[in-house]
mmCIF file of C-alpha atoms and ligand atoms in Angstrom:
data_model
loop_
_atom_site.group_PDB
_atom_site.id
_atom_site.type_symbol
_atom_site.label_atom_id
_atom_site.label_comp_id
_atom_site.label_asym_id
_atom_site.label_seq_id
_atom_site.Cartn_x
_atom_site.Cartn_y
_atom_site.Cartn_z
ATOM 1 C CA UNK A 7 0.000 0.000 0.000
ATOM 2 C CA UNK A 8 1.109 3.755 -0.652
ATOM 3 C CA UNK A 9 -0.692 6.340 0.400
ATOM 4 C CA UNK A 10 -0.906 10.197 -1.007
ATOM 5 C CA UNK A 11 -2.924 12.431 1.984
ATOM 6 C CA UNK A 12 -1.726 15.869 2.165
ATOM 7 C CA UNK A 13 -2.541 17.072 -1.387
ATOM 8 C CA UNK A 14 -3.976 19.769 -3.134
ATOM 9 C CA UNK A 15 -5.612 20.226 -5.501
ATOM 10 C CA UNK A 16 -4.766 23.469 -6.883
ATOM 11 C CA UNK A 17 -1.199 25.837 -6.323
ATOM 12 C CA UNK A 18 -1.221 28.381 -3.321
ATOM 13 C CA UNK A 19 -0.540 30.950 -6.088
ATOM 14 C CA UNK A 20 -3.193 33.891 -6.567
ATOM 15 C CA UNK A 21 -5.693 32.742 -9.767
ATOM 16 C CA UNK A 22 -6.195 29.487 -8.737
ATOM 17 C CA UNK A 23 -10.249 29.492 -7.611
ATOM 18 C CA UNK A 24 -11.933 26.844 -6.553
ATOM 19 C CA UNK A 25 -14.682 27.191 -9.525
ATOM 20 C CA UNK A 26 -11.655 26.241 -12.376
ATOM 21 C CA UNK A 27 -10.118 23.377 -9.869
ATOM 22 C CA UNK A 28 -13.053 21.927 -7.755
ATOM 23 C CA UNK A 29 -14.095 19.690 -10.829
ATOM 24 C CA UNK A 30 -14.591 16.147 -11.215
ATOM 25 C CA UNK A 31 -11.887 16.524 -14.291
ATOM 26 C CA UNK A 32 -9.348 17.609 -12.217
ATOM 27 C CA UNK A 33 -10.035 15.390 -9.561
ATOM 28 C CA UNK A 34 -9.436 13.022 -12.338
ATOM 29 C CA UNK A 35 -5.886 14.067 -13.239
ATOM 30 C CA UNK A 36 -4.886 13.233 -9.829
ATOM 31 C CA UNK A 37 -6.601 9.933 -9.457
ATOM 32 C CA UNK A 38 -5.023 9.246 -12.916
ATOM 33 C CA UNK A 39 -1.634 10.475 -11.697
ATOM 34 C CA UNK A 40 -1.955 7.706 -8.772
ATOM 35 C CA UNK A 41 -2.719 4.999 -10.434
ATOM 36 C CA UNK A 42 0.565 5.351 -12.952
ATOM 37 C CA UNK A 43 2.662 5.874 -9.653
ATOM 38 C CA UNK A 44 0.783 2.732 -7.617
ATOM 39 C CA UNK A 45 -1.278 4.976 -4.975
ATOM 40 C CA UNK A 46 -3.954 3.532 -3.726
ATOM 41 C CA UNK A 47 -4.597 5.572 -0.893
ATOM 42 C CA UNK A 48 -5.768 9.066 -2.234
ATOM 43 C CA UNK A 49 -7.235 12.424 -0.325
ATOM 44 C CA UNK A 50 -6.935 16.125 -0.789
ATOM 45 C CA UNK A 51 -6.301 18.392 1.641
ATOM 46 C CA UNK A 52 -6.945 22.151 1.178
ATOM 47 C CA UNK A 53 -5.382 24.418 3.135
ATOM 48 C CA UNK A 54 -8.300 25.899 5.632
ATOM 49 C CA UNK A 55 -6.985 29.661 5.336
ATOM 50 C CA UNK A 56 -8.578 29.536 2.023
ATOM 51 C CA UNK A 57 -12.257 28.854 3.311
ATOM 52 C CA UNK A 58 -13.915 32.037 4.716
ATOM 53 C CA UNK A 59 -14.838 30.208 7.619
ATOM 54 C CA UNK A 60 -11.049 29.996 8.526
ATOM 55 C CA UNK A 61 -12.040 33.708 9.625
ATOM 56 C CA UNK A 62 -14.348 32.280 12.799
ATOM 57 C CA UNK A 63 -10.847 30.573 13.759
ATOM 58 C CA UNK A 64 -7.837 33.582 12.880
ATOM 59 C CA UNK A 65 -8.305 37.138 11.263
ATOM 60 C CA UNK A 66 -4.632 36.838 10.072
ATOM 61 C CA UNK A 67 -4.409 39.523 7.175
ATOM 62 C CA UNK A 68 -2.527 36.668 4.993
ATOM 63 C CA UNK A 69 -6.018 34.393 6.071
ATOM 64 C CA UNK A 70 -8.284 37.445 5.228
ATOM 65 C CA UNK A 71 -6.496 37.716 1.929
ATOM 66 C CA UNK A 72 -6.400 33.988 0.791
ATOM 67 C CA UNK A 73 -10.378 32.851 2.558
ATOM 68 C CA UNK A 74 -12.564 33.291 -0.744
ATOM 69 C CA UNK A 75 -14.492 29.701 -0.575
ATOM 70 C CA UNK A 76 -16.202 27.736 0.985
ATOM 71 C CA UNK A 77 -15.934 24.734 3.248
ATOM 72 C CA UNK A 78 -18.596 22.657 2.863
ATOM 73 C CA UNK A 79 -18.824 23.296 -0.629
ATOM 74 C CA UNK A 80 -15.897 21.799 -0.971
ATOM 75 C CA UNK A 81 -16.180 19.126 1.182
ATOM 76 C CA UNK A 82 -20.148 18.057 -0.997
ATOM 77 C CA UNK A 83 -17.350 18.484 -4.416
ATOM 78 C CA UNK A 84 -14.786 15.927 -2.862
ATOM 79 C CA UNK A 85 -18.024 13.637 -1.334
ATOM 80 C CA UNK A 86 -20.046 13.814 -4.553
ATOM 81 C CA UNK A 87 -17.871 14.023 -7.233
ATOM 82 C CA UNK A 88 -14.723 12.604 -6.459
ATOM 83 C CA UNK A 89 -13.921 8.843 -5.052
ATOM 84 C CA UNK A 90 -10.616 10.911 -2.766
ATOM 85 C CA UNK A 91 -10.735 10.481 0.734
ATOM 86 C CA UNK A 92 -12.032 14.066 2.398
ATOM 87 C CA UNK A 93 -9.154 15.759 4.507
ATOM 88 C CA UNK A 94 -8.272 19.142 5.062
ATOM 89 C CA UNK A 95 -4.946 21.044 5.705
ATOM 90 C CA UNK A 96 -5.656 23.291 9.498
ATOM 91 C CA UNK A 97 -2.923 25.007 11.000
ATOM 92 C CA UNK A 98 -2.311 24.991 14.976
ATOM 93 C CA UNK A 99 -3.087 28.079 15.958
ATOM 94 C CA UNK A 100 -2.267 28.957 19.729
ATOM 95 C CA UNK A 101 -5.164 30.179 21.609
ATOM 96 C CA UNK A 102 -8.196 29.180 19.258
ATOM 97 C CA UNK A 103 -7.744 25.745 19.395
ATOM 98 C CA UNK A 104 -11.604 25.687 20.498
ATOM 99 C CA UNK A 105 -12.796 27.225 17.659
ATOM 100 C CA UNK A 106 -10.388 25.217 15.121
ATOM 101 C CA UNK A 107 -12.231 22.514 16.775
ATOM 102 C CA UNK A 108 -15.699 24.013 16.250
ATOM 103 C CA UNK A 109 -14.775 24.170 12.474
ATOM 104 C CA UNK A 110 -13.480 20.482 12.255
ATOM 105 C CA UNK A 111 -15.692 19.006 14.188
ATOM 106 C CA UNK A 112 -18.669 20.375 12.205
ATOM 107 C CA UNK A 113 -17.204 18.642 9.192
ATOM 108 C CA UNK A 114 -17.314 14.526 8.789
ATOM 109 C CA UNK A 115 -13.347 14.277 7.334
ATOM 110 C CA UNK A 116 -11.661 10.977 6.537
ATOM 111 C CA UNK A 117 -8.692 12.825 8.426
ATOM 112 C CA UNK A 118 -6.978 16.287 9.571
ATOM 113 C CA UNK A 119 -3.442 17.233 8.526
ATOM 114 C CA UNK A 120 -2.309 19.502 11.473
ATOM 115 C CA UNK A 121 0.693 21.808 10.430
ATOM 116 C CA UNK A 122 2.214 24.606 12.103
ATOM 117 C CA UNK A 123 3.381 27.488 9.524
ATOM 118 C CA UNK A 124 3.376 30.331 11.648
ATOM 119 C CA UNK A 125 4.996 31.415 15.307
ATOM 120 C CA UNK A 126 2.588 34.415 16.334
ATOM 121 C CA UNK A 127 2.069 36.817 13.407
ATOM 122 C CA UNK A 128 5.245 35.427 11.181
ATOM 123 C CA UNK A 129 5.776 32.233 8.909
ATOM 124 C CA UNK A 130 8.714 30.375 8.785
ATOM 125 C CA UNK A 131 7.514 29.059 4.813
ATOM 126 C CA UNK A 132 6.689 32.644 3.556
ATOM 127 C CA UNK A 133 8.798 35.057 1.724
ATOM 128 C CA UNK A 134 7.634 38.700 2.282
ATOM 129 C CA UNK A 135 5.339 40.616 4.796
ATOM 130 C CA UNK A 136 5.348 37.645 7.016
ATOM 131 C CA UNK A 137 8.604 36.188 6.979
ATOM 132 C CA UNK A 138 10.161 35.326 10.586
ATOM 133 C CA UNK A 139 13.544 35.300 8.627
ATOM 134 C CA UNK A 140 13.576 38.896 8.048
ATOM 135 C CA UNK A 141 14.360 39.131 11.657
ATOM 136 C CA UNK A 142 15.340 36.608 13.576
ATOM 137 C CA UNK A 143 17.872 33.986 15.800
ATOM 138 C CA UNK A 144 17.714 31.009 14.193
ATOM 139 C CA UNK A 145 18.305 29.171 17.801
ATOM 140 C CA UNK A 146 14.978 31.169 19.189
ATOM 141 C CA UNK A 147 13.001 30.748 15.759
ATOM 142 C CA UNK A 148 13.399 26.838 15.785
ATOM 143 C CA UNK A 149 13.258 26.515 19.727
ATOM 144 C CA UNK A 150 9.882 27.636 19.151
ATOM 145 C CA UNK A 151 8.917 25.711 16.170
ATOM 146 C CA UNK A 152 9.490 22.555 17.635
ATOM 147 C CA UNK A 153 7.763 23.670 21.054
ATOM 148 C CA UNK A 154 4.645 24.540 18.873
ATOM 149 C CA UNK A 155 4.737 21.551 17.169
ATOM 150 C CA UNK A 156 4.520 19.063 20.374
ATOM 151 C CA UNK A 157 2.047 21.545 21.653
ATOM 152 C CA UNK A 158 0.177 21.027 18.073
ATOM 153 C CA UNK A 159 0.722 17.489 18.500
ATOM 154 C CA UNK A 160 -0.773 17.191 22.578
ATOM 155 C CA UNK A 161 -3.984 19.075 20.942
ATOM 156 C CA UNK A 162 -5.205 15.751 19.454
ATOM 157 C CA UNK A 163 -6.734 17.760 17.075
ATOM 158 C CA UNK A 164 -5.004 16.268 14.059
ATOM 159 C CA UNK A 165 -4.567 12.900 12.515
ATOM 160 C CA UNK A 166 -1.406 13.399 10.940
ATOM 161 C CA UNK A 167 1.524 16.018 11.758
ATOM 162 C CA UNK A 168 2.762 17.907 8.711
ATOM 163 C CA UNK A 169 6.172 18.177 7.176
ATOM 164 C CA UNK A 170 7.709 17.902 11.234
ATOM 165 C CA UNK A 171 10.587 20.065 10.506
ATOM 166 C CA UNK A 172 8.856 22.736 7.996
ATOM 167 C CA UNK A 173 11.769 24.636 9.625
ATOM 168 C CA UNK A 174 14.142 24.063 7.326
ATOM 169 C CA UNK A 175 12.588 24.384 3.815
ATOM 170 C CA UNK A 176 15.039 27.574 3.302
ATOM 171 C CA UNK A 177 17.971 25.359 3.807
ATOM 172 C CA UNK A 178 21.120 27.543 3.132
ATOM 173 C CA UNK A 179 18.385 30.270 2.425
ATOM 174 C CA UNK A 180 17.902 31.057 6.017
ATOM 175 C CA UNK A 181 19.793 30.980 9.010
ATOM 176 C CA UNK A 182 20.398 27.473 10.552
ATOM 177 C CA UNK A 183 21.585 26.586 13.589
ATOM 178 C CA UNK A 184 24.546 25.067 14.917
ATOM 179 C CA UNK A 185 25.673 21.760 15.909
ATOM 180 C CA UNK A 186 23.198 18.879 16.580
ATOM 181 C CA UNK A 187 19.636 19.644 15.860
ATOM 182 C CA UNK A 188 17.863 17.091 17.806
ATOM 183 C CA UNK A 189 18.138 19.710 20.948
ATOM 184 C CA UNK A 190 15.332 21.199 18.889
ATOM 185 C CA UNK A 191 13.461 18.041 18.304
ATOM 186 C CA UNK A 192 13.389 17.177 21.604
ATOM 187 C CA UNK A 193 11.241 20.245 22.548
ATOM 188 C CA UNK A 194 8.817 18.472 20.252
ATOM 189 C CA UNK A 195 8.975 14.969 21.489
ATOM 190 C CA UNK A 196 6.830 14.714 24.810
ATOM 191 C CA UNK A 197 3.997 16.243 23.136
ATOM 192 C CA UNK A 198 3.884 14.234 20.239
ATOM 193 C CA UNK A 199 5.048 10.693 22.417
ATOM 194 C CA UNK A 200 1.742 11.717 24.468
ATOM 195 C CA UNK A 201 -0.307 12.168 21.932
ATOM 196 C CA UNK A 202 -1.664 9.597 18.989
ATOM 197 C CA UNK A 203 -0.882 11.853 15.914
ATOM 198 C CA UNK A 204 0.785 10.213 12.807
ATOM 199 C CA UNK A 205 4.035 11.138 11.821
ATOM 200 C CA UNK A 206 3.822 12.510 7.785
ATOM 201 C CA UNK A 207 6.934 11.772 5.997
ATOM 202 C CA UNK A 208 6.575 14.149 3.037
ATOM 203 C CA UNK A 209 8.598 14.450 -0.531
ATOM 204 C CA UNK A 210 8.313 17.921 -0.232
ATOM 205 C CA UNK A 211 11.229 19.197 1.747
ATOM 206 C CA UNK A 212 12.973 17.424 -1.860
ATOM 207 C CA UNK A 213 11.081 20.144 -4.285
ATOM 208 C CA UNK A 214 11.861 23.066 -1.423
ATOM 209 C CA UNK A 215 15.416 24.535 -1.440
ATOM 210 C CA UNK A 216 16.170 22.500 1.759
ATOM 211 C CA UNK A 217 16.248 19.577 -0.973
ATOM 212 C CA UNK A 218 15.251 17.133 1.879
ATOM 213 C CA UNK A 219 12.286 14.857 3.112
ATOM 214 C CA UNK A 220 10.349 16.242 6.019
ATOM 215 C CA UNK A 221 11.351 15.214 8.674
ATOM 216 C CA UNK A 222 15.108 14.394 9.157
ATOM 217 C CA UNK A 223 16.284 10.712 9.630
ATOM 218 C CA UNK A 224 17.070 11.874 13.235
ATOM 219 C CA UNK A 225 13.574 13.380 14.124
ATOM 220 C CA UNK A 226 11.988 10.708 12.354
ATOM 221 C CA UNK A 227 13.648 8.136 14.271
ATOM 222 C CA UNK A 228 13.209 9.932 17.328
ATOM 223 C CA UNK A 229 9.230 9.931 16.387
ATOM 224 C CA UNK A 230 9.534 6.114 15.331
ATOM 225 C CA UNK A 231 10.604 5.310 19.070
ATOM 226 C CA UNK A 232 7.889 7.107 20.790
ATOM 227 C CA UNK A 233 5.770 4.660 19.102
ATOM 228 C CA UNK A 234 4.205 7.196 16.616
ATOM 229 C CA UNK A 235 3.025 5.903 12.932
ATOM 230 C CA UNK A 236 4.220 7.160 9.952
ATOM 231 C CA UNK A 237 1.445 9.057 6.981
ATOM 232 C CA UNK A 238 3.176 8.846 3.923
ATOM 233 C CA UNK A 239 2.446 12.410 1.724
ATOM 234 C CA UNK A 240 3.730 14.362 -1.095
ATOM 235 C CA UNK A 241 2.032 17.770 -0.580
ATOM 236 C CA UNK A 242 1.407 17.803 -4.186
ATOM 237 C CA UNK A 243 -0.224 20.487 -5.289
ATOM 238 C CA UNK A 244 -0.378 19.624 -9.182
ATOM 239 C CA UNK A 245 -0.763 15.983 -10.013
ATOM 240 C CA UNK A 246 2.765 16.139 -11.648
ATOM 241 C CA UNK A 247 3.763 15.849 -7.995
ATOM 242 C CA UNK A 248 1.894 12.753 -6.551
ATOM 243 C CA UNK A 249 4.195 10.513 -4.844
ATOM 244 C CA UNK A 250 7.084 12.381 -5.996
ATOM 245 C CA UNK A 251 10.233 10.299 -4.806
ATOM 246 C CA UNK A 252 8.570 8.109 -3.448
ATOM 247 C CA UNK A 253 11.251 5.142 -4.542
ATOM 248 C CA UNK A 254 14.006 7.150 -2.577
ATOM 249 C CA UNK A 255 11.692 7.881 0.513
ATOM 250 C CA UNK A 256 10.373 4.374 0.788
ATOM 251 C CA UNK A 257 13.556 2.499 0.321
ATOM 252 C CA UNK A 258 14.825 4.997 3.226
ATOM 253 C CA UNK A 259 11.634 3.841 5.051
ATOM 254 C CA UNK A 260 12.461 0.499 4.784
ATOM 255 C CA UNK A 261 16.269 0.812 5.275
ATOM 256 C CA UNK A 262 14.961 2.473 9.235
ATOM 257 C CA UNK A 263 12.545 -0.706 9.903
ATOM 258 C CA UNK A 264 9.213 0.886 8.862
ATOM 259 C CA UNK A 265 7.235 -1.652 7.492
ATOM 260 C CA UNK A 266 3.553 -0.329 8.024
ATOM 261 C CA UNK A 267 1.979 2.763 6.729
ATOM 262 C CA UNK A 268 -1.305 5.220 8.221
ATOM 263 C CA UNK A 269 -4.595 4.625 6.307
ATOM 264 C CA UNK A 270 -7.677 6.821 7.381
ATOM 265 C CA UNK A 271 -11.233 6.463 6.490
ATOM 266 C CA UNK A 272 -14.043 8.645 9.041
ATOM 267 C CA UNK A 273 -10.727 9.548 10.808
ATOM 268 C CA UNK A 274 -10.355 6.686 12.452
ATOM 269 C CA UNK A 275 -6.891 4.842 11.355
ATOM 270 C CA UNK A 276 -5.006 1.839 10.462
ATOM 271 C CA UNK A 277 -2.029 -0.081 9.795
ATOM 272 C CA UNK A 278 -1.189 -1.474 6.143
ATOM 273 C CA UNK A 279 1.982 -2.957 4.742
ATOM 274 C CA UNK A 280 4.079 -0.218 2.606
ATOM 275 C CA UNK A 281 4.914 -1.082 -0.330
HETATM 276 ZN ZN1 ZN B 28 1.737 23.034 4.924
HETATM 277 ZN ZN1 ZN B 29 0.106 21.415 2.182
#
């Protein structure tokens, strides 16, 4: 079994509404894209700042910007017109984790990717207005990344954790720190060992100038042992990118003793042999 859960159907870039890519056509493409690449396991997963009922959640002026459609017409496209599993994308947001829950809950998902992109106001994936790089310690910037993202985790909000070191996707681009990183992972690890999130291992990070899968051998490993499951995920966002690498990621898989993959249906989930 592979799986592809945290896609999308359509870029993040401006011009992309859901009228001209919330079709049974496109829908298509992807399935079609699967099947050549063996994928049995398919779902989208829109990001939720693009639904105006994100707004009930965060009034972020990126979120006020991007939330033009929405949510349950999307989720009625994906039920009645597609044969894709129903997930969304929802960012852990500090503070209104009530109301994220009030939106999710509301909504009957085969599963919730839970990603952290932002620390307060700034993103650590964004160029521009909003970028935490444009003023920053790299030490304090991923200190609190990886605090978020066991805090994210202990929410139980989420199904799957997204790209677990998002961090990074600068590479050479953006500060790093020194020396070991898994002082940083560790700030993550209690929260996510307590809680009964999935661990995605994405083929992203390999498109992004970091040029690596999310998350690093060491974090991953570090996940493996506190007994967390591993989502397997491309973040496509154009069916050109379904299961992209997924020879390289799944022979890595394999070469660290994972031999089981996370399947959701109704957001409950289970084990099936990779491959
Ligand atoms: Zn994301
Ligand atoms: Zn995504």
């Amino acid at each position: 079994m592979l799986t592809d859960y945290h896609v999308h159907l359509r870029p993040d870039d401006d011009g992309t509404p859901a009228s001209k890519y919330f079709t049974a056509a496109n829908a298509e493409r992807y399935r079609d894209a699967a099947v050549e690449r063996g994928i049995d396991e398919l779902g989208v997963s829109e990001h939720v700042h693009r639904f105006v009922q994100a707004l009930d959640v965060w009034e972020h002026p990126f979120w006020r910007q991007q939330a033009r459609d929405d949510i349950d017409a999307y989720c009625q496209f994906v039920r009645e017109e597609t044969d894709l599993r129903l997930g969304i994308e929802a960012d852990f947001v500090p503070g209104r984790e009530d109301r994220m829950a009030n939106l999710l809950d509301a909504r009957e998902w085969d599963y919730v990717v839970g990603s952290v992109h932002f620390l307060r106001d700034a993103a650590v994936d964004m160029r521009g207005d909003w970028d935490v790089w444009r003023s920053a310690d790299p030490d304090k910037v991923w200190a609190r990344y990886f605090e978020t993202l066991g805090e994210a985790a202990r929410t139980g909000m989420f199904d799957i954790l997204a790209h677990p070191d998002l961090v990074k996707v600068w590479g050479g681009d953006a500060p790093v720190p020194d020396g070991d990183l898994r002082r940083f992972y560790e700030l993550a690890l209690d929260g996510i060992a307590e809680s009964d999130v999935a661990i995605e291992v994405s083929t992203a990070g390999l498109r992004k100038p970091v040029g690596e899968v999310y998350p690093a051998p060491a974090f991953l490993e570090m996940c493996l042992e506190a007994g967390r499951p591993v989502a397997l995920s491309s973040d496509a966002h154009v069916p050109e990118h379904l299961g992209h690498d997924y020879e390289r990621v799944v022979e890595l898989l394999t070469g660290i003793g994972v031999t089981e993959l996370a399947v959701f249906e109704g957001r409950e989930r289970r084990l099936e042999p990779i491959g």
